[in-house]
PDB file of C-alpha atoms in Angstrom:
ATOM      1  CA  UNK U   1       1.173 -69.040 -93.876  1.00 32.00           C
ATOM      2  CA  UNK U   2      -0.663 -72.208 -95.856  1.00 39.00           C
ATOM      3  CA  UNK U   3       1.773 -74.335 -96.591  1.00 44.00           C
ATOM      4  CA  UNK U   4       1.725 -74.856-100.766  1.00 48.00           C
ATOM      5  CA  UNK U   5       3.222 -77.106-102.698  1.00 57.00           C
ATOM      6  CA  UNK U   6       5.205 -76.827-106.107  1.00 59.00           C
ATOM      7  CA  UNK U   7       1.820 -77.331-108.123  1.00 59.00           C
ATOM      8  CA  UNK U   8      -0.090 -75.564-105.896  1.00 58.00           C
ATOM      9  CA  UNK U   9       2.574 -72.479-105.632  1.00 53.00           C
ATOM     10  CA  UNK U  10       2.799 -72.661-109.638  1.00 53.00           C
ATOM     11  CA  UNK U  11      -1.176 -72.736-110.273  1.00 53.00           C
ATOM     12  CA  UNK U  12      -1.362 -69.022-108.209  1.00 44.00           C
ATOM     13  CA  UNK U  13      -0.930 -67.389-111.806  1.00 57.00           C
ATOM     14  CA  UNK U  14      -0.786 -68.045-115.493  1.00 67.00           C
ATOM     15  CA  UNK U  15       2.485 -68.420-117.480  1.00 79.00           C
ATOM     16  CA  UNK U  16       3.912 -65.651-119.810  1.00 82.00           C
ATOM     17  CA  UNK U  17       4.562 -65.945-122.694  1.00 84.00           C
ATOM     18  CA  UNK U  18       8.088 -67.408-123.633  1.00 87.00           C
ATOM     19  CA  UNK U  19       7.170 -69.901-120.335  1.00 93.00           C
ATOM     20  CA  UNK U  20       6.743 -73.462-120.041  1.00 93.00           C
ATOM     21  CA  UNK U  21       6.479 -75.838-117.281  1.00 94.00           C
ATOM     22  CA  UNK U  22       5.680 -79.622-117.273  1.00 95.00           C
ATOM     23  CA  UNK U  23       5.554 -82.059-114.672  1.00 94.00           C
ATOM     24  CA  UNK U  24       6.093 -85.927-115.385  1.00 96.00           C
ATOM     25  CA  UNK U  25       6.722 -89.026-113.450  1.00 96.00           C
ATOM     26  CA  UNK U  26       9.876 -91.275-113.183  1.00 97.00           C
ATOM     27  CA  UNK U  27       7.710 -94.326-113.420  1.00 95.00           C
ATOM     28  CA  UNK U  28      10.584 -96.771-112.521  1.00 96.00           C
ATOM     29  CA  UNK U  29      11.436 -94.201-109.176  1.00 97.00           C
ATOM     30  CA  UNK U  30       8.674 -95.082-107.148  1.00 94.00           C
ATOM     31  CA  UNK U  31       6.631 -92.261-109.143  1.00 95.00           C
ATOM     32  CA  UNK U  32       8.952 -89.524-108.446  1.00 97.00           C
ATOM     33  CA  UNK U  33       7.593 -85.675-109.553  1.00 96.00           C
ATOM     34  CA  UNK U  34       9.745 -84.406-112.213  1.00 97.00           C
ATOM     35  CA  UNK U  35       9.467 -81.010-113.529  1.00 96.00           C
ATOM     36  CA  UNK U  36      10.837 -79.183-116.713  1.00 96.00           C
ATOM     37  CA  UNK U  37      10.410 -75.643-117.104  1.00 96.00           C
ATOM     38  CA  UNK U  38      11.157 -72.139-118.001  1.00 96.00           C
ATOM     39  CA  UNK U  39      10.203 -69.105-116.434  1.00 95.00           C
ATOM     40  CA  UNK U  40      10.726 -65.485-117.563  1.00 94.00           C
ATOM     41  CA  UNK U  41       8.750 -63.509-114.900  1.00 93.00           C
ATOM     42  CA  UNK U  42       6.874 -66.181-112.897  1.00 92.00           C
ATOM     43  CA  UNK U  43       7.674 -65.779-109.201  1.00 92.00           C
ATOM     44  CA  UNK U  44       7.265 -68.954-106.508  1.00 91.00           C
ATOM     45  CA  UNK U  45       5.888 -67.434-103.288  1.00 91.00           C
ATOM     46  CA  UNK U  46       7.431 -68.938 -99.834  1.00 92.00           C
ATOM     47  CA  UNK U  47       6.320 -72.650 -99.733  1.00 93.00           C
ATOM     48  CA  UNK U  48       7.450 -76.093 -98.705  1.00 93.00           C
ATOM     49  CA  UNK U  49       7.285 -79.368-100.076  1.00 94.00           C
ATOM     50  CA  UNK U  50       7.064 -82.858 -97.993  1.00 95.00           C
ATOM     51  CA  UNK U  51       9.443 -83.889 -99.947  1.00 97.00           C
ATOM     52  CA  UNK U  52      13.107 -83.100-101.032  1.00 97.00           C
ATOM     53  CA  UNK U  53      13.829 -80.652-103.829  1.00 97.00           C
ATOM     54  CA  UNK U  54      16.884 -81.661-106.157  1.00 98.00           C
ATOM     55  CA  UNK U  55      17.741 -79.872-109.277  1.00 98.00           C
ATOM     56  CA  UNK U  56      19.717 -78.490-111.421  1.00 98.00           C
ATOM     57  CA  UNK U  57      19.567 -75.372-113.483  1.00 98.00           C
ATOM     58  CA  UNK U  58      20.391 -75.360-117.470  1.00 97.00           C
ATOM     59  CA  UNK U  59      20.822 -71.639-118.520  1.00 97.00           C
ATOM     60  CA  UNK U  60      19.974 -67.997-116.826  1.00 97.00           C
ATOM     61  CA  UNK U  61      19.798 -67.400-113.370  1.00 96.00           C
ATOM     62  CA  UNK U  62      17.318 -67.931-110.067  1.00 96.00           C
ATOM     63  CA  UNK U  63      17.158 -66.734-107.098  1.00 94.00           C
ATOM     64  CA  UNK U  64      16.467 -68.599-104.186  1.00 92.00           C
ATOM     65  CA  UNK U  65      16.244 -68.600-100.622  1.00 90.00           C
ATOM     66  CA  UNK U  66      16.039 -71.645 -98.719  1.00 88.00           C
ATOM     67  CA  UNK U  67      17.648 -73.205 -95.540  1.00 82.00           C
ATOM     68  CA  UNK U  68      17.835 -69.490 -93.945  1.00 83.00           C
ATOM     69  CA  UNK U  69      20.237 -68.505 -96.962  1.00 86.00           C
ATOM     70  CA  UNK U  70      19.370 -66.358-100.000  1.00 89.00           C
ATOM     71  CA  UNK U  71      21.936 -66.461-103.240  1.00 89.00           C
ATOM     72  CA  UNK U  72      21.129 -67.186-106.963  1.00 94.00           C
ATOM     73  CA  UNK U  73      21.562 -70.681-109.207  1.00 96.00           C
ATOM     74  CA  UNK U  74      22.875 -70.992-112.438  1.00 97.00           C
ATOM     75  CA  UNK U  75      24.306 -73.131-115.227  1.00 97.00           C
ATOM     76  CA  UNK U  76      26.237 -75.526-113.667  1.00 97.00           C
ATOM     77  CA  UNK U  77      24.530 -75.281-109.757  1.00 98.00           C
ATOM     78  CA  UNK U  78      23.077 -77.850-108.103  1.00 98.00           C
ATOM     79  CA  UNK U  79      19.769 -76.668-105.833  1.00 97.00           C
ATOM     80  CA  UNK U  80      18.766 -78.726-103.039  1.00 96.00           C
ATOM     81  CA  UNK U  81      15.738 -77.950-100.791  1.00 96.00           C
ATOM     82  CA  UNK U  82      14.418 -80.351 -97.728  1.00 96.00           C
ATOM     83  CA  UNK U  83      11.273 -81.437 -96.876  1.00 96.00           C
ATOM     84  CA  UNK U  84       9.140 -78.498 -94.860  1.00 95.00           C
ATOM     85  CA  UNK U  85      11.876 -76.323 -95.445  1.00 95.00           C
ATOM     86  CA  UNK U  86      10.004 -72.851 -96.535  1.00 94.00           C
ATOM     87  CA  UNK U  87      11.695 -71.751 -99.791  1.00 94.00           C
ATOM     88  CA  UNK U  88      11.034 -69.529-102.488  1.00 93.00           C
ATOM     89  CA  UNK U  89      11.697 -68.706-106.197  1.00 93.00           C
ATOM     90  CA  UNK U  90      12.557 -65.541-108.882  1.00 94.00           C
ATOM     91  CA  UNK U  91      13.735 -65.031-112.040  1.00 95.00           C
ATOM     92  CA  UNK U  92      17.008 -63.083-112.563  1.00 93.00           C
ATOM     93  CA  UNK U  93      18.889 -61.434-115.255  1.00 86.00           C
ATOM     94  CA  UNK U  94      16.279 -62.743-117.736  1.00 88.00           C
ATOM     95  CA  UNK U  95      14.851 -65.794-116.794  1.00 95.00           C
ATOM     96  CA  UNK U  96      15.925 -69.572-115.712  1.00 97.00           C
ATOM     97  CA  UNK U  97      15.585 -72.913-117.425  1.00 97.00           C
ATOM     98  CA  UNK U  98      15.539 -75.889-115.087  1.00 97.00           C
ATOM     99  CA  UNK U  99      15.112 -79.410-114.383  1.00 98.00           C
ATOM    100  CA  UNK U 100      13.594 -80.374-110.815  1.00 98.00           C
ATOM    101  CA  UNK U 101      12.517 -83.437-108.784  1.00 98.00           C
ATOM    102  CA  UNK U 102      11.161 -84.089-105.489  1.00 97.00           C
ATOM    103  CA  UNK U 103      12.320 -87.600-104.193  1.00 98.00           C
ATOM    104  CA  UNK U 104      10.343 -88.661-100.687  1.00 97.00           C
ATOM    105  CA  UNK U 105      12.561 -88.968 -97.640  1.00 96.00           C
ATOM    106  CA  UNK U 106      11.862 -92.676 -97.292  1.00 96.00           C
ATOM    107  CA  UNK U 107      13.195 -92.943-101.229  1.00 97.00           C
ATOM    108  CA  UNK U 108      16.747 -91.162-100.056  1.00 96.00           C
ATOM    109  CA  UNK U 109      17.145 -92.918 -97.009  1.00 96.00           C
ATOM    110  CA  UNK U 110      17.257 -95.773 -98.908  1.00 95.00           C
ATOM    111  CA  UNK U 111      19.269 -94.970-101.366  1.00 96.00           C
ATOM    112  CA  UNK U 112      22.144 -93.796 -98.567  1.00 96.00           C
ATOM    113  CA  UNK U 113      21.757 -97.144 -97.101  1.00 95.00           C
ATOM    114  CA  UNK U 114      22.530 -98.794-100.285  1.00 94.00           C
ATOM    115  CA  UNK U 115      25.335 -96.063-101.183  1.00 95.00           C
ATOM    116  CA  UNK U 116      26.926 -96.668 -97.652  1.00 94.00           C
ATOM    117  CA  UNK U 117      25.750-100.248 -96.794  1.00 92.00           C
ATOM    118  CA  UNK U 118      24.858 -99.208 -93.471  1.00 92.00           C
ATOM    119  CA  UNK U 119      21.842 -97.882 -91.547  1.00 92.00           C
ATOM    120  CA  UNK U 120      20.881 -94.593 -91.885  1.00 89.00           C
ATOM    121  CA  UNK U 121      19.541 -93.094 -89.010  1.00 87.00           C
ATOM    122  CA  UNK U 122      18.076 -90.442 -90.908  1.00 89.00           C
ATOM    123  CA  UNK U 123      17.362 -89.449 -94.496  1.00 91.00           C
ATOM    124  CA  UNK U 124      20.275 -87.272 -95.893  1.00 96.00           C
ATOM    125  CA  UNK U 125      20.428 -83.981 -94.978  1.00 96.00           C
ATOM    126  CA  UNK U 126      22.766 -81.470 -97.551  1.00 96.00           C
ATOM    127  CA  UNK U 127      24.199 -79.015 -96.235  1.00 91.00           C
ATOM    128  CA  UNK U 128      23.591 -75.801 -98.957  1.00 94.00           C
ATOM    129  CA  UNK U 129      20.560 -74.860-100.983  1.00 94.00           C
ATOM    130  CA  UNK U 130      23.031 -74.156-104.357  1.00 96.00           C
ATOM    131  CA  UNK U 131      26.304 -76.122-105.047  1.00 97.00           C
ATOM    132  CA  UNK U 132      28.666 -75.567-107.640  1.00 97.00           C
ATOM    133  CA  UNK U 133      29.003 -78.913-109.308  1.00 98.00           C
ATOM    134  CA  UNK U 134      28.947 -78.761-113.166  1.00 98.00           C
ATOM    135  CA  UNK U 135      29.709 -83.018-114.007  1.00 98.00           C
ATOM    136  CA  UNK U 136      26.707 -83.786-110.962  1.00 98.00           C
ATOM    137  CA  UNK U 137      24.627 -80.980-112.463  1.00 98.00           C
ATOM    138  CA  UNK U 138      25.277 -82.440-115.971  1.00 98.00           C
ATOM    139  CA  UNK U 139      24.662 -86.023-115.150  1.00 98.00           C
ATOM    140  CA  UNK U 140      21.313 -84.380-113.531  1.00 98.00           C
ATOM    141  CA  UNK U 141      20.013 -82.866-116.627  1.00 98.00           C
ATOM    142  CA  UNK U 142      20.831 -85.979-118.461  1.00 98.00           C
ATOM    143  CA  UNK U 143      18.941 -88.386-116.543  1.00 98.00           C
ATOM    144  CA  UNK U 144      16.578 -85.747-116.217  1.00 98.00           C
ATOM    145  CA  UNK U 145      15.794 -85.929-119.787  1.00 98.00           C
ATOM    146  CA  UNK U 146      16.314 -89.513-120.279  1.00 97.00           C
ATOM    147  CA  UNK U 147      13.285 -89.508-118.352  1.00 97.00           C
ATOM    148  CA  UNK U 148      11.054 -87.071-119.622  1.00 97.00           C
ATOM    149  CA  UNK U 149      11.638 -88.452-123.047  1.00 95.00           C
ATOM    150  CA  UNK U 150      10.773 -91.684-121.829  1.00 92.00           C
ATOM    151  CA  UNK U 151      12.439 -94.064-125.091  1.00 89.00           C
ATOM    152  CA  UNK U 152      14.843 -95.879-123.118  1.00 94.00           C
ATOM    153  CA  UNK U 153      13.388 -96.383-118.878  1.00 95.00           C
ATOM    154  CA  UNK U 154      17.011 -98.251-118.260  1.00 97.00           C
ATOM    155  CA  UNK U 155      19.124 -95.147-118.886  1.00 97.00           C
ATOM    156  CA  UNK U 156      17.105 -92.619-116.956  1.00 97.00           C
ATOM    157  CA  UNK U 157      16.672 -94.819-114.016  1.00 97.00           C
ATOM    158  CA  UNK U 158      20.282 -96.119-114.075  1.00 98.00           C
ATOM    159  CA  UNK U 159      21.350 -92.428-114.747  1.00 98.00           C
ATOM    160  CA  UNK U 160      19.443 -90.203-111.750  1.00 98.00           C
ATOM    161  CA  UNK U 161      19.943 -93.273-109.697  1.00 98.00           C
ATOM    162  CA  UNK U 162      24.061 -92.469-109.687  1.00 98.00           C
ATOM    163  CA  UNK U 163      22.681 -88.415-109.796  1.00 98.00           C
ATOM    164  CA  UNK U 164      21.039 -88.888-106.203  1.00 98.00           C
ATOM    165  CA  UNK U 165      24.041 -91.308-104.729  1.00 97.00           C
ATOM    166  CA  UNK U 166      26.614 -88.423-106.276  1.00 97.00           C
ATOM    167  CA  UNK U 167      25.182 -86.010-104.669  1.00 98.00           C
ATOM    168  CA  UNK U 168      24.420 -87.998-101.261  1.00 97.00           C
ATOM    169  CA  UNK U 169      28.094 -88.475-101.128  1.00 97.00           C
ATOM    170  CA  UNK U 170      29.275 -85.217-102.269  1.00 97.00           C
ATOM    171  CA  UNK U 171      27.344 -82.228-100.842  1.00 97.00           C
ATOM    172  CA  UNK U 172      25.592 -84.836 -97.768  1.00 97.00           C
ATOM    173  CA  UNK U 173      28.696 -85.707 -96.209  1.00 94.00           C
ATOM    174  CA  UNK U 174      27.430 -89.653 -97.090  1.00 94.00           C
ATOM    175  CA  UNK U 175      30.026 -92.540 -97.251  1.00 93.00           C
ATOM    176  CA  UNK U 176      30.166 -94.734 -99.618  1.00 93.00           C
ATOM    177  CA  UNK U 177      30.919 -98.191 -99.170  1.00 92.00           C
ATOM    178  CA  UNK U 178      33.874 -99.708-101.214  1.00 90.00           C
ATOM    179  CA  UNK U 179      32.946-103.147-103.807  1.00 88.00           C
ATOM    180  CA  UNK U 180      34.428-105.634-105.077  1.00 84.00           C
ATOM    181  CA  UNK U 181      33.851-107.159-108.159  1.00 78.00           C
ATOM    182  CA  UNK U 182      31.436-110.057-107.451  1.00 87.00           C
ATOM    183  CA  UNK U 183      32.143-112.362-110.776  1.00 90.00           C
ATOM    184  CA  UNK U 184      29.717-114.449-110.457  1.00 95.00           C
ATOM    185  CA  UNK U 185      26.584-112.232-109.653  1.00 96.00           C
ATOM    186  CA  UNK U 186      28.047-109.853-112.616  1.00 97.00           C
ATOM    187  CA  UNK U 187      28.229-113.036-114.931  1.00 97.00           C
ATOM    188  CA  UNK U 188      24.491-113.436-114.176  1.00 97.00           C
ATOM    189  CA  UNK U 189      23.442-109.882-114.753  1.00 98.00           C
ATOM    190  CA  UNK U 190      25.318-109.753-118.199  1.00 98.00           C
ATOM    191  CA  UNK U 191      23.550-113.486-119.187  1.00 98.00           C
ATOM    192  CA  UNK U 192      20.324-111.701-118.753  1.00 98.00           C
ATOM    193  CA  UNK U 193      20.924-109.179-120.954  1.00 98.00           C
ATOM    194  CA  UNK U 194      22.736-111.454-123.597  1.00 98.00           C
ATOM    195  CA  UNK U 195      19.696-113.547-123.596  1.00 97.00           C
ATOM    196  CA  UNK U 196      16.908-110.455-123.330  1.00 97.00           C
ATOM    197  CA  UNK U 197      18.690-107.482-124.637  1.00 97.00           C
ATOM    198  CA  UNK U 198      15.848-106.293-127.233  1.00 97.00           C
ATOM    199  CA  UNK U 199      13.654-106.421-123.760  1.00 96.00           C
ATOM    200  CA  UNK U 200      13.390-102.890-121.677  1.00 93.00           C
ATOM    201  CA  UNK U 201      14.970-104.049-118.838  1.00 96.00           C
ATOM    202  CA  UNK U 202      14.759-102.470-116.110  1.00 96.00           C
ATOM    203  CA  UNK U 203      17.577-101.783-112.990  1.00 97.00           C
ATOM    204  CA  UNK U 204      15.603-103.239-110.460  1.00 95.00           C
ATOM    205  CA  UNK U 205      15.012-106.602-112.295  1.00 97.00           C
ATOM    206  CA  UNK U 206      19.392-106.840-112.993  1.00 98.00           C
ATOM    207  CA  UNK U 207      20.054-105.681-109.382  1.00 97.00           C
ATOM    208  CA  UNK U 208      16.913-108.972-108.147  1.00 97.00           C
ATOM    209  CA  UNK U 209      19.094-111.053-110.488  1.00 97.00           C
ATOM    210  CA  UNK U 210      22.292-110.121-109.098  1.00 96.00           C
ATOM    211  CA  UNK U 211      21.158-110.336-105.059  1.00 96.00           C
ATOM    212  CA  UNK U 212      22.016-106.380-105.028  1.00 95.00           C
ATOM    213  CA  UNK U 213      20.662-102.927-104.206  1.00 95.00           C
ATOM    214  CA  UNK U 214      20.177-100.979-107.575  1.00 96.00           C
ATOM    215  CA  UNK U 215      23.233 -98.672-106.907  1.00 96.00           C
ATOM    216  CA  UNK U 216      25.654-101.617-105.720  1.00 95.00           C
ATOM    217  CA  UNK U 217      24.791-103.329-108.970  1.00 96.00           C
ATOM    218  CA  UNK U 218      26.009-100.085-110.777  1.00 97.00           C
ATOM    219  CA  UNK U 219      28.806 -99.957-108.962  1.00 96.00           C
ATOM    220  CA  UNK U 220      30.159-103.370-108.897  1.00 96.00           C
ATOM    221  CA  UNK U 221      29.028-104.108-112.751  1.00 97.00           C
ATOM    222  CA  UNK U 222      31.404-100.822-113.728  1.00 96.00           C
ATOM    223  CA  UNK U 223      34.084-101.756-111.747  1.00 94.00           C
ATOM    224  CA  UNK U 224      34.238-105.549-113.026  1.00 95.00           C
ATOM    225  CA  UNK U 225      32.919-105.090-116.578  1.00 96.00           C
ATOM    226  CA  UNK U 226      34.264-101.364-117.423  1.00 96.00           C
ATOM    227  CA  UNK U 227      30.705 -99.760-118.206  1.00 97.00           C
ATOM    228  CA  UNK U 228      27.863 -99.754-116.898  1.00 98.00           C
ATOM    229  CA  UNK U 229      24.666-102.379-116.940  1.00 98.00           C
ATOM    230  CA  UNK U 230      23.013 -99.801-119.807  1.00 98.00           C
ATOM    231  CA  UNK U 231      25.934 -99.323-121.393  1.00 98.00           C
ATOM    232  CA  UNK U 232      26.413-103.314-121.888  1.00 98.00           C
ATOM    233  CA  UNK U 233      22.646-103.529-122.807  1.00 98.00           C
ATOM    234  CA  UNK U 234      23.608-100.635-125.586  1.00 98.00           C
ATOM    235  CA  UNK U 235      26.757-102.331-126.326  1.00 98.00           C
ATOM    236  CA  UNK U 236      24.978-105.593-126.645  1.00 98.00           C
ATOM    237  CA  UNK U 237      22.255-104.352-129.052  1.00 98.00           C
ATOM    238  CA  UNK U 238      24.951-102.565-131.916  1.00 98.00           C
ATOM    239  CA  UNK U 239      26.574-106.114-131.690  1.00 98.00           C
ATOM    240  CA  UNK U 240      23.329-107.611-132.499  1.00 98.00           C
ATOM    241  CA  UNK U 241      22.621-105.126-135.335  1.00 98.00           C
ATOM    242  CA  UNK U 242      25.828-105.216-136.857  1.00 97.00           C
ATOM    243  CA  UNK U 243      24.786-109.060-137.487  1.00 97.00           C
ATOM    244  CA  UNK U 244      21.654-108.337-138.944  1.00 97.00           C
ATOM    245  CA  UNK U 245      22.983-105.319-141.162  1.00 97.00           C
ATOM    246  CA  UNK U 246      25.964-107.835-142.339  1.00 96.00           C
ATOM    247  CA  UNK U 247      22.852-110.086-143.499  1.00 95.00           C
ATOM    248  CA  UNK U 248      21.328-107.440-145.268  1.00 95.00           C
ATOM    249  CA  UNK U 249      18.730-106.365-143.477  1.00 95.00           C
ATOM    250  CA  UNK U 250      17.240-102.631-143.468  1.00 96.00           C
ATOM    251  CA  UNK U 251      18.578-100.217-140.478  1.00 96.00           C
ATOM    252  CA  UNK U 252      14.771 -99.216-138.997  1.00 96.00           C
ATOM    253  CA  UNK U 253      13.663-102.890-139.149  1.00 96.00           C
ATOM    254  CA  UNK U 254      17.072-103.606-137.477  1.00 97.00           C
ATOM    255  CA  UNK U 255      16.689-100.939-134.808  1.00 97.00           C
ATOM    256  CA  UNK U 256      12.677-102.370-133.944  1.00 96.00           C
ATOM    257  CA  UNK U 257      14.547-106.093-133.921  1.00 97.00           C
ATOM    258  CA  UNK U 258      17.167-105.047-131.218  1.00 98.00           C
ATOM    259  CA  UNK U 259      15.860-103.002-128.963  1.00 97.00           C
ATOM    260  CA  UNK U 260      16.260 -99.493-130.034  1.00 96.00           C
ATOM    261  CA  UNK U 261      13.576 -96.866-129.899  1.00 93.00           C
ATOM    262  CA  UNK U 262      13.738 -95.910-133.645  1.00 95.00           C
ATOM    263  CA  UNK U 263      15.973 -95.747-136.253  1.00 96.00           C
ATOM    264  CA  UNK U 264      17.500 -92.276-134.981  1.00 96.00           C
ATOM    265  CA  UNK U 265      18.206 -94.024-131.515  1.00 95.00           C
ATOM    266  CA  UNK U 266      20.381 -96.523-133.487  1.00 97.00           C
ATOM    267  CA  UNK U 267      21.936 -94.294-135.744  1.00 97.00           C
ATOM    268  CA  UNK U 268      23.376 -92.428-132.456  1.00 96.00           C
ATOM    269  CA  UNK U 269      24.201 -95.744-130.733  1.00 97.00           C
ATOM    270  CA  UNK U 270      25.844 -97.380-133.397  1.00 97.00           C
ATOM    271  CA  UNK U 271      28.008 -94.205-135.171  1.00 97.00           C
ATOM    272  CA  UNK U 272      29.418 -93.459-131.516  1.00 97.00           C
ATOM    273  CA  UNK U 273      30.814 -97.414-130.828  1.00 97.00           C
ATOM    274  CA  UNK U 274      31.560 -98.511-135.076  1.00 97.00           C
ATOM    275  CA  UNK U 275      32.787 -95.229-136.417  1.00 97.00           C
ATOM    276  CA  UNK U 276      29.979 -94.766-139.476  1.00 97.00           C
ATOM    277  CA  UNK U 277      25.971 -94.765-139.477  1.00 97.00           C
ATOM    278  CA  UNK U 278      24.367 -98.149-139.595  1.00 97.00           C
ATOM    279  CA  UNK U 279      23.246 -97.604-143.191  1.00 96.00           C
ATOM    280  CA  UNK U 280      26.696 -96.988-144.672  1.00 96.00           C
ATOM    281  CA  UNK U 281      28.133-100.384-142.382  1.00 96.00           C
ATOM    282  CA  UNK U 282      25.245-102.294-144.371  1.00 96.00           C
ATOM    283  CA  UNK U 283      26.807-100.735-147.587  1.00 94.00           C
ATOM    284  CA  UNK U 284      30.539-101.600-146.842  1.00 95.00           C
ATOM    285  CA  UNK U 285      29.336-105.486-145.094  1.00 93.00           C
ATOM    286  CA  UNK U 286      26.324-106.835-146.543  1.00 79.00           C
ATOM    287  CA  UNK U 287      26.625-110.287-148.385  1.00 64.00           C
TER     288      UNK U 287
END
């Protein structure tokens, strides 16, 4: 058998109709293949990938053989598939919606060292094809789309980030080391984003600023500050617009001026921390 990869496997006939598939990057993941799609009738022959497969998938129902096992994924499953492991595909009862990506062995290695803060001998191995796991599979499909969206890189890289070390401790039988909570490398991380919160910051940049490993930083900042680095950047930005709407100023220039993607990202922010829309705050505070 030629070995084929997802593309490859995918390109061997055209969609239906009613079927979508797109492929992106996560940019601030080393470039990691993402995929999006839905598939009524479209059928992956047996095929491997160099790389790990790690999904989840959102409504219907696959089936899928993989690690010598054959069983079907649905809402709430996580699907993992390792690299040259020969796996295959089907719809069932209807179709499947899901998200997949397909992280590089060197990429999860890493990541376990950083999880465990120890050597990994080897890049993780998990020990089912499809695990019932609905809050990993959730946090999944929202990093998932935090990326594909692509209006805020700090949440969907902060967000699969703690999706991959979840899962590497959870269904990989990793360890994960315990943390403390560092003051003063956590008073430097939240300086930076006091002084550059309108910036997109990235993870990587906090974690250099802090002398950590992206996923310690996560860890440590929540366990000393109560929330995560993106949540304080978040937090940090409906402070600052709460100033400029008490001066008067109009909610999409204030949403531009902090940070936020548009008005609609603020809106969302802002109504889930103050209670009421930015617009009707400017109505009840302005001078």
């Amino acid at each position: 058998m030629d070995d084929l990869d997802q593309r490859a496997a995918m390109s061997l006939g055209p969609l239906a109709k009613g079927e979508t598939a797109r492929f992106f990057a996560a940019s601030r993941l080393e470039g990691i293949d993402c995929l999006s799609a839905t598939f009524r009738t479209h059928v992956y022959p047996p095929h491997m990938h160099e790389t790990y497969v790690v999904g989840t998938i959102e409504n219907g129902w696959e089936k899928v053989s993989a690690l010598g096992m054959k069983g079907c994924a649905g809402p709430g499953d996580l699907v993992f598939v390792m690299p040259q492991d020969v796996h295959d595909g089907a719809p069932a009862d209807g179709g499947y919606s899901y998200r997949m990506t397909y992280p590089g062995e060197a990429f999860l290695r890493d990541l376990a060292e950083a999880v465990s803060r120890r050597p990994a001998p080897a890049a993780p191995f998990f020990r089912s094809p499809v695990v019932h796991d609905p809050e990993g599979a959730r946090l999944f499909s929202a990093a998932h789309e935090a990326i594909e969206a692509g209006a805020d890189g700090l949440a969907g890289e902060e967000l699969m980030l703690r999706a991959y070390a979840r899962a590497f401790v959870l269904h990989a039988g990793g360890g994960l080391a315990p943390v403390g909570e560092e003051a003063g490398p956590v008073q430097r991380v939240r300086d930076l984003i006091e002084s550059r919160y309108a910036e997109d910051l990235s993870l990587a940049e906090l974690a250099a600023v802090a002398g950590f490993s992206r996923d310690h930083l996560i860890r440590v900042f929540r366990r000393s500050v109560g929330i995560t680095p993106h949540a304080y950047v978040v937090d940090v930005r409906v402070r600052r617009a709460q100033d400029r709407l008490r001066a008067g100023r109009a909610p999409a220039e204030v949403a531009a001026d902090v940070g936020f993607a548009d008005q609609a990202h603020l809106t969302r922010a802002f109504k889930a921390r103050i209670g009421v829309a930015p617009a009707a705050y400017r109505r009840a505070v302005a001078a």
